[in-house]
Amino acid sequence: MAADPISQFFAEFAAPGHLATFEGDSATLRFDVDDDSQVQHWYVAVRDGDVAVTRQTDAADAVIQVDRPIFEAIVTGRMNAQAALLRGVLSCAGSMAALMMFQRCLPGPPGSTGRVAPITSQTVMAQRRPK
Amino acid sequence: MSDQLVQILEGNTFVVSDDRGDIEASRTDPTGLFSFDTRFLSQWVLTVNGQRLTALSTDDLQYFQTRFFLVPGSGTVYVDAKLTIIREREVADGFREQLRVFNHESSPVDLAIRVEAGSDFADLFEVKDALKKKGRYGSELADGCLVLRYERETYTRETWISSSEPAGVDEHGLTYNVTVPAHGEWSTHLDVVASDGSREPAHAQAKDRPTGIRGQGSHRVRQDMAHGLQKWLQKLPTMECDWEAVGRIYHRCMTDLAALRFSTLTLPGRALPAAGLPWFMTIFGRDSIFTSLQALPFTSELASTTLLALAERQGTRIDDFREEDPGRILHEMRYGEMTAFEERPHSPYYGNADATPLFVVLLDEYERWTGDTKLARDLERAARAALSWIDEYADLQGNGYVSYQRRNEETGLENQCWKDSWDSISYRNGDLPGFPRATCELQGYAYDAKIRGARLARHVWQDTAFAERLEKEAADLKGRFNRDFWVEDGEYFAVALDADGRQVDSLTSNIGHLLWSGIVDESKAGSIARHLLGPQLFSGWGVRTLAEGEARYNPIGYHVGTVWPFDNSFIAWGLRRYGFKDEAACIVAGIMEAAEVFEGRLPEAFGGYERSTTRYPVQYPTACSPQAWSTGTPLLLLRAGLGLEPQGDNLIVDPALPMQFGHLQILDLPGRWKTMDAFGRGRIDTDRLTTRASGPS
């Protein structure tokens, strides 16, 4: 059976124990991931850069509700979290600021390289020539 | 067609209607009730006994409140009206409208009052581009309310319409069959709430009513508004000037800035400047930063909120669709359906090359004015990430210059500098360069960001080694820039280097921003100042975006000949920075005189025609007014005219004002010095200094 991308994401997220991007930030988030038959929980605690992930169900600053396929897409970069929120496939009760903080650690889309081939002046001019 | 009105509440809920208060939008017609980039009402038409109404007058009471005086009938038939209708509307999470019907006759009258309502739930992008909707429409009558609904998969938007008086509700509106007594009055309230479909937890007076899309009850918000505007105006420095227009301009600016305030969901109770009313009521990295810089001597709240909001959304990953990189500051944020379904990249979109260095510039300038070292410390990580972006992600050609080329070739922006139209960057002969493009002002911003980053590193972050590294990099950049961008035969800086490192050699207003950034060698500054005030660039009102004589010059071309007030305000600041007081005063005079003509509300741009030819500045047709950085322009011009500059814990005042100002005083300028007053007297005869040809008088 292939590894569960959500468990894998949280394992990698928590592994270093400390993430510089969260220094100065503190918040707790609970992800309630609906997997058809059951709801699975991941509880993220951030304290000035120190991060820990457990499976507890305590109250949190932000409680995020999401279906498993959507969350799998989000933690693998195939769906944008902000877009998911606007679409209504992910909801956040409590602190939006906490969710905004958390999304910093989500990956970009697979296949994004940050690179693009240069375009010559001739090409630009040809595109702009009146028809 | 009637004149259109705009009104707005803090944030991005606004109504555009005709002068009767009616909304009759077509797919592409920009009227309606909008919230979070979605149209929630595209039809809202009031009739009495089947008759449309005519406006006798319309009062904009506040930027969030309008009153319409109406009579039945259309055209000239209303003269003998027996009825008057007053429609008063306030925007909140939607809007609330009070209808009052007055019977002027001595006998009672039976009336059928009808409000026709409908919504196309268009995304702002769809309104602009006339695109087709992909979801389903529906409507429902619930608990005396009319609910209009749009659904696409899980994406839901609803408009809830309810009435204080009993009404006959159907799927297309509300009808009141009422008898108004002789010389009597009948009235009702109509509430329109824009919702994302989520429900408030069971509530005492109304079960299952929606929460507003901002997640707030509309009444609570509205009550704070009038109070909020008063408080905002009272906190500002007071200004007096012999030239009376200056006082009017100042008041107009400050009221418009209040209307442009925008709160994000993550920073409730704090406001940043949105880019423009009504279509750009959202966070734009560049516009919010420039406007915050302009307003900084008068209010620092906009700057601190802008910095926090941009830092919160600073890029952390590579995303080619959104053009996101680690450390990059966003370009534009949107909330509509097309963004939700990733058909547009605005969640947020990062395609700009200037907001990231400008973020560091604003942070430093903010700290210099306010002494708020806490924010400068809190944002240290964000500022360092922005500084890293300049070297690691913005140097696309590995030549030590910031350049841009879009990675999202479908919906990304071609020109990722403030002159973002397709033909804004050209060679003298009109040819367009390839990509990447390294425009000159980007190098100036990068230089300034390093210098200012070094100051913050030394004095706030206590990292001398980092400060020294940044200063060395800045000095190196300045040296190379003054060599590589200098157009020898014209004695100015090229607007850009192209992909081959060749100069894009047209003469543009961009050289003025270079003075502001401080990247210009002292020995070259004199030529730059001469060009800025010379006949090719200076129109008599201000500096043209592109010089007369260049192949693409057009006095009414968007970025190729018009005069942009915001551009000029930074040029004036730049001229002051290099000690060109007379030249700065000429720009202050020209743009303030234009502002007087526009009754205090400067447009985004006006024609680059020679002043003596047209006598009046010719407004460039534009959809947005007020526009944030045009609104902020007079504030920065006042700063430049008075020579306001923080130095340690003191505020330096070194006036160089045009004569027509007479005496100018600004009291209670806030800053690390608590408050200071600034005085100046206009002594510079700018008419004599400018090269404009004298036209017929």
PDB file of C-alpha atoms in Angstrom, chain A residues 20-23 25 79-80 82-83 86-89 96-97 100 103-109 111-121 124-125 128, chain B residues 153-155 157 266 312-313 316-320 322 333-335 339-342 347 381 405-407 409 414 422 427 431-437 552:
ATOM      1  CA  ALA A  20      12.687  28.973  11.225  1.00  0.00           C
ATOM      2  CA  THR A  21       9.715  30.227   9.204  1.00  0.00           C
ATOM      3  CA  PHE A  22       7.558  30.017  12.347  1.00  0.00           C
ATOM      4  CA  GLU A  23       9.944  31.827  14.690  1.00  0.00           C
ATOM      5  CA  ASP A  25       4.736  32.758  15.796  1.00  0.00           C
ATOM      6  CA  MET A  79      -4.377  22.397  -4.856  1.00  0.00           C
ATOM      7  CA  ASN A  80      -3.878  25.860  -3.403  1.00  0.00           C
ATOM      8  CA  GLN A  82      -6.394  29.762  -0.217  1.00  0.00           C
ATOM      9  CA  ALA A  83      -8.320  28.763  -3.341  1.00  0.00           C
ATOM     10  CA  LEU A  86     -12.675  30.326  -1.233  1.00  0.00           C
ATOM     11  CA  ARG A  87     -14.227  27.306  -2.928  1.00  0.00           C
ATOM     12  CA  GLY A  88     -15.702  26.068   0.298  1.00  0.00           C
ATOM     13  CA  VAL A  89     -13.914  22.691   0.230  1.00  0.00           C
ATOM     14  CA  MET A  96      -7.682  32.668  10.192  1.00  0.00           C
ATOM     15  CA  ALA A  97      -4.266  34.065  11.119  1.00  0.00           C
ATOM     16  CA  MET A 100      -2.442  31.809   7.176  1.00  0.00           C
ATOM     17  CA  GLN A 103       0.008  27.575   4.824  1.00  0.00           C
ATOM     18  CA  ARG A 104       3.567  28.928   4.574  1.00  0.00           C
ATOM     19  CA  CYS A 105       4.891  25.385   4.910  1.00  0.00           C
ATOM     20  CA  LEU A 106       2.739  23.886   2.149  1.00  0.00           C
ATOM     21  CA  PRO A 107       4.546  22.854  -1.042  1.00  0.00           C
ATOM     22  CA  GLY A 108       4.122  24.511  -4.442  1.00  0.00           C
ATOM     23  CA  PRO A 109       2.630  22.685  -7.427  1.00  0.00           C
ATOM     24  CA  GLY A 111       6.320  20.695 -11.911  1.00  0.00           C
ATOM     25  CA  SER A 112       6.849  24.358 -11.009  1.00  0.00           C
ATOM     26  CA  THR A 113      10.480  25.075 -11.794  1.00  0.00           C
ATOM     27  CA  GLY A 114      10.756  28.822 -11.354  1.00  0.00           C
ATOM     28  CA  ARG A 115      12.310  28.994 -14.799  1.00  0.00           C
ATOM     29  CA  VAL A 116      11.163  30.119 -18.222  1.00  0.00           C
ATOM     30  CA  ALA A 117      12.916  30.410 -21.584  1.00  0.00           C
ATOM     31  CA  PRO A 118      13.897  33.940 -22.674  1.00  0.00           C
ATOM     32  CA  ILE A 119      11.924  35.600 -25.491  1.00  0.00           C
ATOM     33  CA  THR A 120      13.601  37.724 -28.158  1.00  0.00           C
ATOM     34  CA  SER A 121      12.583  41.204 -29.204  1.00  0.00           C
ATOM     35  CA  VAL A 124       7.636  40.090 -29.046  1.00  0.00           C
ATOM     36  CA  MET A 125       7.361  42.362 -32.076  1.00  0.00           C
ATOM     37  CA  ARG A 128       2.331  42.563 -31.528  1.00  0.00           C
TER      38      ARG A 128
ATOM     39  CA  GLU B 153     -19.727  22.271  -6.603  1.00  0.00           C
ATOM     40  CA  THR B 154     -19.114  23.348  -3.004  1.00  0.00           C
ATOM     41  CA  TYR B 155     -18.743  27.018  -3.885  1.00  0.00           C
ATOM     42  CA  ARG B 157     -22.769  32.503  -2.736  1.00  0.00           C
ATOM     43  CA  THR B 266      -6.529  38.094   9.529  1.00  0.00           C
ATOM     44  CA  GLU B 312       1.723  37.354   6.286  1.00  0.00           C
ATOM     45  CA  ARG B 313       1.319  36.442   2.624  1.00  0.00           C
ATOM     46  CA  THR B 316       7.421  30.659   0.591  1.00  0.00           C
ATOM     47  CA  ARG B 317       7.517  28.243  -2.378  1.00  0.00           C
ATOM     48  CA  ILE B 318       7.976  28.044  -6.126  1.00  0.00           C
ATOM     49  CA  ASP B 319       4.627  28.270  -7.898  1.00  0.00           C
ATOM     50  CA  ASP B 320       4.778  29.103 -11.602  1.00  0.00           C
ATOM     51  CA  ARG B 322       1.025  32.333  -9.199  1.00  0.00           C
ATOM     52  CA  MET B 333      -5.160  39.305  -3.944  1.00  0.00           C
ATOM     53  CA  ARG B 334      -8.678  38.348  -5.098  1.00  0.00           C
ATOM     54  CA  TYR B 335     -11.585  36.423  -3.586  1.00  0.00           C
ATOM     55  CA  THR B 339      -9.665  32.645  -8.166  1.00  0.00           C
ATOM     56  CA  ALA B 340     -11.433  29.972  -6.084  1.00  0.00           C
ATOM     57  CA  PHE B 341     -11.341  27.506  -8.980  1.00  0.00           C
ATOM     58  CA  GLU B 342      -7.747  28.388  -9.888  1.00  0.00           C
ATOM     59  CA  SER B 347      -4.816  33.610  -4.380  1.00  0.00           C
ATOM     60  CA  ARG B 381      12.589  37.482   9.046  1.00  0.00           C
ATOM     61  CA  GLN B 405       9.644  37.626 -17.187  1.00  0.00           C
ATOM     62  CA  ARG B 406       6.299  36.018 -16.531  1.00  0.00           C
ATOM     63  CA  ARG B 407       6.126  32.271 -15.904  1.00  0.00           C
ATOM     64  CA  GLU B 409       1.996  32.873 -19.868  1.00  0.00           C
ATOM     65  CA  GLU B 414       3.933  40.821 -19.103  1.00  0.00           C
ATOM     66  CA  TRP B 422       2.095  45.941 -22.953  1.00  0.00           C
ATOM     67  CA  TYR B 427      13.452  51.500 -27.505  1.00  0.00           C
ATOM     68  CA  ASP B 431      10.566  48.468 -30.933  1.00  0.00           C
ATOM     69  CA  LEU B 432       9.707  46.394 -27.879  1.00  0.00           C
ATOM     70  CA  PRO B 433      12.474  44.490 -26.104  1.00  0.00           C
ATOM     71  CA  GLY B 434      12.384  40.756 -25.439  1.00  0.00           C
ATOM     72  CA  PHE B 435      12.296  39.140 -21.993  1.00  0.00           C
ATOM     73  CA  PRO B 436      13.635  39.165 -19.343  1.00  0.00           C
ATOM     74  CA  ARG B 437      13.611  42.922 -18.928  1.00  0.00           C
ATOM     75  CA  ARG B 552       5.746  55.559 -29.044  1.00  0.00           C
TER      76      ARG B 552
END
